[in-house]
Backbone as JSON Lines, residues from 0, in Angstrom:
{"i":0,"aa":"M","n":[-26.8,18.18,32.16],"ca":[-27.15,18.72,30.86],"c":[-27.44,20.21,30.95]}
{"i":1,"aa":"E","n":[-28.11,20.62,32.03],"ca":[-28.43,22.04,32.18],"c":[-27.16,22.88,32.28]}
{"i":2,"aa":"S","n":[-26.13,22.37,32.99],"ca":[-24.89,23.13,33.12],"c":[-24.19,23.24,31.77]}
{"i":3,"aa":"D","n":[-24.3,22.2,30.92],"ca":[-23.74,22.28,29.57],"c":[-24.44,23.36,28.76]}
{"i":4,"aa":"N","n":[-25.77,23.42,28.87],"ca":[-26.53,24.46,28.17],"c":[-26.16,25.84,28.68]}
{"i":5,"aa":"K","n":[-25.94,25.96,29.98],"ca":[-25.55,27.27,30.52],"c":[-24.19,27.7,30.0]}
{"i":6,"aa":"K","n":[-23.27,26.74,29.86],"ca":[-21.94,27.05,29.3],"c":[-22.07,27.5,27.85]}
{"i":7,"aa":"V","n":[-22.92,26.81,27.1],"ca":[-23.16,27.18,25.7],"c":[-23.72,28.6,25.64]}
{"i":8,"aa":"I","n":[-24.66,28.9,26.51],"ca":[-25.26,30.23,26.54],"c":[-24.21,31.29,26.86]}
{"i":9,"aa":"E","n":[-23.35,31.01,27.82],"ca":[-22.28,31.95,28.16],"c":[-21.36,32.2,26.97]}
{"i":10,"aa":"L","n":[-20.97,31.13,26.28],"ca":[-20.1,31.28,25.11],"c":[-20.8,32.05,23.99]}
{"i":11,"aa":"L","n":[-22.05,31.73,23.75],"ca":[-22.8,32.45,22.72],"c":[-22.94,33.93,23.08]}
{"i":12,"aa":"Q","n":[-23.17,34.22,24.35],"ca":[-23.3,35.61,24.78],"c":[-21.99,36.36,24.58]}
{"i":13,"aa":"E","n":[-20.87,35.7,24.89],"ca":[-19.56,36.32,24.66],"c":[-19.35,36.61,23.17]}
{"i":14,"aa":"Q","n":[-19.7,35.64,22.32],"ca":[-19.57,35.84,20.88],"c":[-20.46,36.99,20.42]}
{"i":15,"aa":"L","n":[-21.69,37.01,20.92],"ca":[-22.63,38.05,20.55],"c":[-22.1,39.42,20.94]}
{"i":16,"aa":"D","n":[-21.59,39.55,22.15],"ca":[-21.02,40.82,22.61],"c":[-19.86,41.26,21.7]}
{"i":17,"aa":"Y","n":[-19.0,40.29,21.36],"ca":[-17.85,40.59,20.5],"c":[-18.32,41.11,19.13]}
{"i":18,"aa":"F","n":[-19.24,40.37,18.51],"ca":[-19.7,40.77,17.18],"c":[-20.46,42.09,17.21]}
{"i":19,"aa":"R","n":[-21.19,42.35,18.28],"ca":[-21.88,43.65,18.39],"c":[-20.88,44.79,18.5]}
{"i":20,"aa":"R","n":[-19.81,44.59,19.28],"ca":[-18.76,45.62,19.38],"c":[-18.1,45.84,18.02]}
{"i":21,"aa":"E","n":[-17.8,44.74,17.34],"ca":[-17.19,44.83,16.01],"c":[-18.1,45.59,15.04]}
{"i":22,"aa":"Y","n":[-19.39,45.31,15.1],"ca":[-20.36,45.97,14.22],"c":[-20.34,47.48,14.44]}
{"i":23,"aa":"I","n":[-20.24,47.89,15.7],"ca":[-20.26,49.32,16.03],"c":[-19.04,50.03,15.46]}
{"i":24,"aa":"I","n":[-17.87,49.4,15.54],"ca":[-16.64,50.09,15.14],"c":[-16.27,49.89,13.67]}
{"i":25,"aa":"T","n":[-16.95,48.97,12.98],"ca":[-16.64,48.68,11.58],"c":[-17.3,49.71,10.66]}
{"i":26,"aa":"A","n":[-16.5,50.19,9.72],"ca":[-17.02,51.16,8.75],"c":[-17.36,50.5,7.41]}
{"i":27,"aa":"D","n":[-16.72,49.4,7.09],"ca":[-16.91,48.71,5.81],"c":[-18.31,48.11,5.71]}
{"i":28,"aa":"P","n":[-19.12,48.55,4.73],"ca":[-20.5,48.06,4.6],"c":[-20.6,46.53,4.43]}
{"i":29,"aa":"S","n":[-19.71,45.95,3.66],"ca":[-19.78,44.49,3.48],"c":[-19.46,43.76,4.78]}
{"i":30,"aa":"R","n":[-18.53,44.28,5.55],"ca":[-18.21,43.67,6.86],"c":[-19.38,43.86,7.82]}
{"i":31,"aa":"K","n":[-20.02,45.04,7.79],"ca":[-21.2,45.27,8.63],"c":[-22.3,44.27,8.3]}
{"i":32,"aa":"F","n":[-22.51,44.03,7.0],"ca":[-23.53,43.08,6.58],"c":[-23.19,41.68,7.1]}
{"i":33,"aa":"E","n":[-21.94,41.28,6.94],"ca":[-21.49,39.97,7.42],"c":[-21.68,39.86,8.94]}
{"i":34,"aa":"L","n":[-21.33,40.91,9.66],"ca":[-21.48,40.9,11.12],"c":[-22.95,40.85,11.52]}
{"i":35,"aa":"S","n":[-23.81,41.59,10.81],"ca":[-25.24,41.58,11.17],"c":[-25.83,40.19,10.98]}
{"i":36,"aa":"K","n":[-25.41,39.49,9.92],"ca":[-25.9,38.12,9.7],"c":[-25.4,37.19,10.81]}
{"i":37,"aa":"R","n":[-24.15,37.36,11.21],"ca":[-23.59,36.52,12.28],"c":[-24.29,36.8,13.61]}
{"i":38,"aa":"I","n":[-24.59,38.07,13.87],"ca":[-25.3,38.46,15.09],"c":[-26.68,37.81,15.11]}
{"i":39,"aa":"E","n":[-27.4,37.86,14.0],"ca":[-28.72,37.22,13.92],"c":[-28.63,35.73,14.18]}
{"i":40,"aa":"E","n":[-27.62,35.09,13.61],"ca":[-27.44,33.64,13.78],"c":[-27.17,33.3,15.26]}
{"i":41,"aa":"I","n":[-26.32,34.07,15.89],"ca":[-25.99,33.81,17.3],"c":[-27.21,34.07,18.18]}
{"i":42,"aa":"E","n":[-27.98,35.12,17.88],"ca":[-29.19,35.39,18.66],"c":[-30.17,34.23,18.58]}
{"i":43,"aa":"K","n":[-30.3,33.64,17.39],"ca":[-31.19,32.48,17.24],"c":[-30.68,31.29,18.05]}
{"i":44,"aa":"Q","n":[-29.36,31.06,17.99],"ca":[-28.78,29.95,18.75],"c":[-28.95,30.18,20.25]}
{"i":45,"aa":"L","n":[-28.77,31.42,20.67],"ca":[-28.91,31.77,22.08],"c":[-30.34,31.55,22.54]}
{"i":46,"aa":"Q","n":[-31.31,31.98,21.74],"ca":[-32.71,31.8,22.1],"c":[-33.06,30.31,22.16]}
{"i":47,"aa":"A","n":[-32.55,29.53,21.23],"ca":[-32.81,28.08,21.22],"c":[-32.22,27.42,22.46]}
{"i":48,"aa":"S","n":[-31.03,27.83,22.86],"ca":[-30.41,27.27,24.07],"c":[-31.19,27.66,25.32]}
{"i":49,"aa":"E","n":[-31.62,28.91,25.39],"ca":[-32.43,29.35,26.54],"c":[-33.75,28.6,26.58]}
{"i":50,"aa":"D","n":[-34.35,28.38,25.41],"ca":[-35.61,27.64,25.35],"c":[-35.44,26.21,25.86]}
{"i":51,"aa":"R","n":[-34.32,25.58,25.5],"ca":[-34.07,24.21,25.98],"c":[-33.99,24.17,27.5]}
{"i":52,"aa":"I","n":[-33.31,25.14,28.09],"ca":[-33.2,25.18,29.56],"c":[-34.58,25.41,30.16]}
{"i":53,"aa":"N","n":[-35.31,26.36,29.62],"ca":[-36.62,26.69,30.17],"c":[-37.61,25.55,30.03]}
{"i":54,"aa":"T","n":[-37.55,24.86,28.91],"ca":[-38.45,23.73,28.69],"c":[-38.19,22.65,29.73]}
{"i":55,"aa":"S","n":[-36.91,22.37,29.97],"ca":[-36.6,21.34,30.96],"c":[-36.98,21.78,32.36]}
{"i":56,"aa":"K","n":[-36.89,23.07,32.65],"ca":[-37.26,23.56,33.97],"c":[-38.77,23.55,34.17]}
{"i":57,"aa":"T","n":[-39.51,23.92,33.13],"ca":[-40.95,24.06,33.29],"c":[-41.71,22.76,33.16]}
{"i":58,"aa":"K","n":[-41.08,21.7,32.66],"ca":[-41.77,20.42,32.54],"c":[-42.23,19.91,33.9]}
{"i":59,"aa":"D","n":[-41.36,20.02,34.9],"ca":[-41.68,19.48,36.21],"c":[-42.12,20.55,37.19]}
{"i":60,"aa":"L","n":[-42.16,21.8,36.74],"ca":[-42.43,22.9,37.65],"c":[-43.75,23.56,37.28]}
{"i":61,"aa":"H","n":[-44.78,23.27,38.04],"ca":[-46.1,23.86,37.79],"c":[-46.41,24.78,38.96]}
{"i":62,"aa":"L","n":[-46.0,26.01,38.81],"ca":[-46.14,26.98,39.89],"c":[-47.32,27.9,39.61]}
{"i":63,"aa":"V","n":[-47.99,28.27,40.66],"ca":[-49.11,29.19,40.54],"c":[-48.95,30.25,41.62]}
{"i":64,"aa":"I","n":[-49.18,31.48,41.25],"ca":[-49.1,32.57,42.21],"c":[-50.28,32.48,43.16]}
{"i":65,"aa":"D","n":[-50.0,32.66,44.44],"ca":[-51.04,32.66,45.47],"c":[-51.86,33.93,45.31]}
{"i":66,"aa":"N","n":[-53.1,33.78,44.86],"ca":[-53.95,34.93,44.6],"c":[-54.51,35.57,45.86]}
{"i":67,"aa":"S","n":[-54.3,34.92,47.01],"ca":[-54.84,35.48,48.24],"c":[-53.98,36.62,48.78]}
{"i":68,"aa":"K","n":[-52.73,36.7,48.35],"ca":[-51.9,37.79,48.84],"c":[-51.49,38.71,47.69]}
{"i":69,"aa":"P","n":[-51.62,40.02,47.9],"ca":[-51.27,40.97,46.83],"c":[-49.76,41.03,46.62]}
{"i":70,"aa":"I","n":[-49.38,41.39,45.41],"ca":[-47.96,41.55,45.1],"c":[-47.62,43.03,45.2]}
{"i":71,"aa":"N","n":[-46.7,43.33,46.09],"ca":[-46.16,44.69,46.21],"c":[-44.7,44.61,45.81]}
{"i":72,"aa":"L","n":[-44.36,45.19,44.69],"ca":[-43.0,45.1,44.18],"c":[-42.08,46.11,44.86]}
{"i":73,"aa":"T","n":[-40.86,45.67,45.1],"ca":[-39.81,46.58,45.56],"c":[-39.23,47.26,44.31]}
{"i":74,"aa":"G","n":[-38.39,48.24,44.51],"ca":[-37.75,48.9,43.38],"c":[-36.95,47.94,42.53]}
{"i":75,"aa":"S","n":[-36.19,47.07,43.17],"ca":[-35.37,46.11,42.42],"c":[-36.26,45.08,41.7]}
{"i":76,"aa":"Q","n":[-37.39,44.71,42.29],"ca":[-38.31,43.79,41.62],"c":[-38.96,44.46,40.41]}
{"i":77,"aa":"R","n":[-39.29,45.75,40.54],"ca":[-39.84,46.49,39.41],"c":[-38.85,46.5,38.25]}
{"i":78,"aa":"K","n":[-37.59,46.73,38.58],"ca":[-36.54,46.74,37.55],"c":[-36.42,45.35,36.92]}
{"i":79,"aa":"E","n":[-36.4,44.31,37.73],"ca":[-36.29,42.95,37.23],"c":[-37.48,42.59,36.34]}
{"i":80,"aa":"F","n":[-38.67,43.02,36.75],"ca":[-39.88,42.75,35.96],"c":[-39.81,43.5,34.64]}
{"i":81,"aa":"R","n":[-39.38,44.75,34.67],"ca":[-39.25,45.54,33.44],"c":[-38.27,44.87,32.49]}
{"i":82,"aa":"E","n":[-37.12,44.46,33.01],"ca":[-36.11,43.81,32.18],"c":[-36.62,42.48,31.63]}
{"i":83,"aa":"A","n":[-37.36,41.74,32.45],"ca":[-37.91,40.44,32.01],"c":[-38.94,40.65,30.9]}
{"i":84,"aa":"L","n":[-39.82,41.64,31.07],"ca":[-40.82,41.92,30.03],"c":[-40.15,42.36,28.73]}
{"i":85,"aa":"M","n":[-39.12,43.19,28.85],"ca":[-38.44,43.67,27.65],"c":[-37.67,42.54,26.96]}
{"i":86,"aa":"D","n":[-37.21,41.57,27.74],"ca":[-36.52,40.43,27.16],"c":[-37.52,39.48,26.5]}
{"i":87,"aa":"A","n":[-38.65,39.27,27.15],"ca":[-39.66,38.35,26.63],"c":[-40.4,38.93,25.43]}
{"i":88,"aa":"F","n":[-40.56,40.24,25.41],"ca":[-41.26,40.93,24.33],"c":[-40.32,42.01,23.82]}
{"i":89,"aa":"R","n":[-39.58,41.69,22.78],"ca":[-38.44,42.49,22.36],"c":[-38.8,43.82,21.7]}
{"i":90,"aa":"S","n":[-40.07,44.01,21.4],"ca":[-40.48,45.28,20.79],"c":[-41.82,45.7,21.37]}
{"i":91,"aa":"K","n":[-42.15,46.95,21.16],"ca":[-43.44,47.47,21.61],"c":[-44.56,46.68,20.94]}
{"i":92,"aa":"N","n":[-44.38,46.36,19.68],"ca":[-45.4,45.62,18.95],"c":[-45.63,44.23,19.56]}
{"i":93,"aa":"D","n":[-44.56,43.54,19.94],"ca":[-44.69,42.22,20.58],"c":[-45.48,42.34,21.88]}
{"i":94,"aa":"L","n":[-45.18,43.37,22.66],"ca":[-45.88,43.58,23.92],"c":[-47.35,43.92,23.67]}
{"i":95,"aa":"E","n":[-47.6,44.77,22.68],"ca":[-48.98,45.13,22.33],"c":[-49.81,43.91,21.96]}
{"i":96,"aa":"I","n":[-49.21,43.02,21.19],"ca":[-49.92,41.81,20.78],"c":[-50.28,40.96,21.99]}
{"i":97,"aa":"M","n":[-49.31,40.72,22.87],"ca":[-49.57,39.92,24.06],"c":[-50.67,40.54,24.91]}
{"i":98,"aa":"L","n":[-50.59,41.84,25.16],"ca":[-51.59,42.51,25.99],"c":[-52.97,42.43,25.36]}
{"i":99,"aa":"S","n":[-53.03,42.58,24.06],"ca":[-54.31,42.52,23.36],"c":[-54.9,41.11,23.37]}
{"i":100,"aa":"E","n":[-54.06,40.13,23.08],"ca":[-54.56,38.76,22.96],"c":[-54.83,38.1,24.3]}
{"i":101,"aa":"E","n":[-54.01,38.37,25.3],"ca":[-54.15,37.71,26.59],"c":[-55.05,38.47,27.57]}
{"i":102,"aa":"L","n":[-55.02,39.8,27.51],"ca":[-55.73,40.6,28.51],"c":[-56.78,41.54,27.93]}
{"i":103,"aa":"D","n":[-56.82,41.63,26.6],"ca":[-57.72,42.55,25.93],"c":[-57.46,44.0,26.36]}
{"i":104,"aa":"W","n":[-56.17,44.32,26.51],"ca":[-55.74,45.67,26.89],"c":[-55.13,46.35,25.67]}
{"i":105,"aa":"N","n":[-55.25,47.68,25.62],"ca":[-54.64,48.47,24.57],"c":[-53.46,49.23,25.2]}
{"i":106,"aa":"L","n":[-52.24,48.87,24.81],"ca":[-51.05,49.45,25.41],"c":[-51.02,50.97,25.29]}
{"i":107,"aa":"D","n":[-51.41,51.5,24.13],"ca":[-51.37,52.95,23.93],"c":[-52.32,53.7,24.87]}
{"i":108,"aa":"Q","n":[-53.39,53.04,25.31],"ca":[-54.32,53.67,26.25],"c":[-53.84,53.55,27.69]}
{"i":109,"aa":"I","n":[-52.92,52.63,27.94],"ca":[-52.47,52.36,29.31],"c":[-51.18,53.08,29.64]}
{"i":110,"aa":"A","n":[-50.21,53.01,28.72],"ca":[-48.87,53.52,29.04],"c":[-48.22,54.12,27.81]}
{"i":111,"aa":"G","n":[-47.6,55.25,28.01],"ca":[-46.84,55.9,26.94],"c":[-45.43,56.13,27.42]}
{"i":112,"aa":"G","n":[-44.64,56.74,26.57],"ca":[-43.27,57.05,26.94],"c":[-42.47,57.42,25.71]}
{"i":113,"aa":"N","n":[-41.25,57.92,25.98],"ca":[-40.38,58.36,24.88],"c":[-39.69,57.21,24.18]}
{"i":114,"aa":"N","n":[-39.59,56.06,24.86],"ca":[-38.94,54.89,24.26],"c":[-39.57,53.63,24.87]}
{"i":115,"aa":"Y","n":[-39.13,52.5,24.37],"ca":[-39.73,51.23,24.8],"c":[-39.55,50.99,26.3]}
{"i":116,"aa":"Q","n":[-38.39,51.33,26.82],"ca":[-38.13,51.16,28.25],"c":[-39.11,51.99,29.08]}
{"i":117,"aa":"D","n":[-39.34,53.22,28.69],"ca":[-40.3,54.08,29.4],"c":[-41.71,53.49,29.35]}
{"i":118,"aa":"I","n":[-42.08,52.96,28.19],"ca":[-43.42,52.39,28.03],"c":[-43.61,51.21,28.97]}
{"i":119,"aa":"V","n":[-42.62,50.32,29.02],"ca":[-42.73,49.14,29.89],"c":[-42.74,49.57,31.35]}
{"i":120,"aa":"F","n":[-41.91,50.53,31.71],"ca":[-41.89,51.05,33.08],"c":[-43.26,51.62,33.46]}
{"i":121,"aa":"N","n":[-43.85,52.4,32.55],"ca":[-45.15,53.0,32.82],"c":[-46.27,51.96,32.87]}
{"i":122,"aa":"L","n":[-46.14,50.92,32.06],"ca":[-47.11,49.82,32.12],"c":[-47.08,49.17,33.5]}
{"i":123,"aa":"I","n":[-45.89,48.9,34.01],"ca":[-45.76,48.27,35.33],"c":[-46.33,49.19,36.4]}
{"i":124,"aa":"K","n":[-46.04,50.48,36.33],"ca":[-46.61,51.43,37.3],"c":[-48.14,51.4,37.24]}
{"i":125,"aa":"F","n":[-48.69,51.36,36.04],"ca":[-50.13,51.34,35.86],"c":[-50.75,50.09,36.48]}
{"i":126,"aa":"V","n":[-50.21,48.92,36.15],"ca":[-50.81,47.69,36.67],"c":[-50.59,47.54,38.17]}
{"i":127,"aa":"E","n":[-49.5,48.08,38.66],"ca":[-49.26,48.05,40.1],"c":[-50.29,48.92,40.82]}
{"i":128,"aa":"A","n":[-50.57,50.09,40.29],"ca":[-51.56,50.98,40.89],"c":[-52.96,50.36,40.87]}
{"i":129,"aa":"K","n":[-53.25,49.54,39.85],"ca":[-54.55,48.89,39.74],"c":[-54.59,47.55,40.49]}
{"i":130,"aa":"G","n":[-53.44,47.14,41.07],"ca":[-53.39,45.87,41.78],"c":[-53.44,44.67,40.86]}
{"i":131,"aa":"E","n":[-52.91,44.83,39.63],"ca":[-53.01,43.76,38.64],"c":[-51.65,43.23,38.19]}
{"i":132,"aa":"I","n":[-50.65,43.31,39.06],"ca":[-49.33,42.76,38.74],"c":[-49.44,41.27,38.43]}
{"i":133,"aa":"K","n":[-50.18,40.54,39.24],"ca":[-50.34,39.09,39.03],"c":[-50.92,38.81,37.66]}
{"i":134,"aa":"K","n":[-51.92,39.57,37.31],"ca":[-52.62,39.38,36.04],"c":[-51.65,39.56,34.87]}
{"i":135,"aa":"L","n":[-50.85,40.63,34.91],"ca":[-49.88,40.88,33.85],"c":[-48.79,39.82,33.83]}
{"i":136,"aa":"L","n":[-48.27,39.47,34.98],"ca":[-47.2,38.49,35.06],"c":[-47.66,37.12,34.54]}
{"i":137,"aa":"E","n":[-48.84,36.7,34.96],"ca":[-49.34,35.4,34.52],"c":[-49.63,35.4,33.02]}
{"i":138,"aa":"A","n":[-50.16,36.49,32.5],"ca":[-50.44,36.59,31.06],"c":[-49.13,36.54,30.26]}
{"i":139,"aa":"A","n":[-48.13,37.28,30.72],"ca":[-46.84,37.31,30.03],"c":[-46.19,35.93,30.05]}
{"i":140,"aa":"K","n":[-46.25,35.27,31.2],"ca":[-45.65,33.94,31.33],"c":[-46.39,32.93,30.45]}
{"i":141,"aa":"L","n":[-47.69,33.02,30.41],"ca":[-48.48,32.13,29.57],"c":[-48.15,32.34,28.09]}
{"i":142,"aa":"Y","n":[-48.02,33.58,27.69],"ca":[-47.78,33.91,26.29],"c":[-46.37,33.55,25.85]}
{"i":143,"aa":"N","n":[-45.39,33.73,26.75],"ca":[-43.99,33.44,26.41],"c":[-43.37,32.6,27.52]}
{"i":144,"aa":"S","n":[-43.84,31.37,27.65],"ca":[-43.42,30.5,28.75],"c":[-41.96,30.07,28.65]}
{"i":145,"aa":"G","n":[-41.34,30.21,27.49],"ca":[-39.96,29.79,27.32],"c":[-38.93,30.84,27.65]}
{"i":146,"aa":"N","n":[-39.34,32.02,28.04],"ca":[-38.37,33.07,28.31],"c":[-37.73,32.9,29.68]}
{"i":147,"aa":"Y","n":[-36.43,32.81,29.7],"ca":[-35.65,32.54,30.91],"c":[-35.8,33.63,31.97]}
{"i":148,"aa":"K","n":[-35.66,34.89,31.57],"ca":[-35.75,35.99,32.55],"c":[-37.15,36.09,33.14]}
{"i":149,"aa":"L","n":[-38.15,35.94,32.3],"ca":[-39.53,36.02,32.78],"c":[-39.83,34.86,33.73]}
{"i":150,"aa":"H","n":[-39.37,33.68,33.36],"ca":[-39.57,32.5,34.23],"c":[-38.9,32.71,35.58]}
{"i":151,"aa":"N","n":[-37.66,33.19,35.57],"ca":[-36.94,33.41,36.83],"c":[-37.63,34.45,37.7]}
{"i":152,"aa":"F","n":[-38.14,35.51,37.07],"ca":[-38.85,36.53,37.85],"c":[-40.12,35.94,38.44]}
{"i":153,"aa":"Y","n":[-40.84,35.17,37.65],"ca":[-42.06,34.51,38.1],"c":[-41.78,33.64,39.33]}
{"i":154,"aa":"V","n":[-40.75,32.82,39.24],"ca":[-40.36,31.94,40.35],"c":[-39.97,32.76,41.58]}
{"i":155,"aa":"S","n":[-39.25,33.85,41.38],"ca":[-38.82,34.67,42.52],"c":[-40.03,35.32,43.21]}
{"i":156,"aa":"I","n":[-41.03,35.69,42.44],"ca":[-42.26,36.28,43.03],"c":[-43.03,35.23,43.81]}
{"i":157,"aa":"I","n":[-43.11,34.05,43.27],"ca":[-43.82,32.96,43.96],"c":[-43.13,32.62,45.28]}
{"i":158,"aa":"N","n":[-41.81,32.64,45.25],"ca":[-41.06,32.25,46.46],"c":[-40.9,33.39,47.46]}
{"i":159,"aa":"S","n":[-41.4,34.57,47.13],"ca":[-41.24,35.68,48.09],"c":[-42.44,35.83,48.98]}
């Protein structure tokens, strides 16, 4: 069943890529509107499919980070964590809410930047310097346990 879901996700991702390219090159406003609605629909289907995979994975998988050893991220792990956070929290506002509700942190006081990617990168640098990668990772996973990228990063950290 999981492989069927993965195939569905691959097909949906291909459709999404196609419609996004079409949206960029289309000048007709009515066609743009039609494409934007189709993109939204595919994104919802994609998220639902990813949630189904994650739910089935997390039902039997109760992993906890070993708090006795500190997490020192490599450059590639930092990138993977940044991408996972940006996927799990699609906007600065989403990330701000999670940080406020789960950790009682104020994102604007912790990390700034010219764009969302810079902000997430600076947040990771900040928590790494404070030795709180585990705290951020566990809070993010708790808040958005169905996110595939975040779950995979979490598992990779536990297994390293």
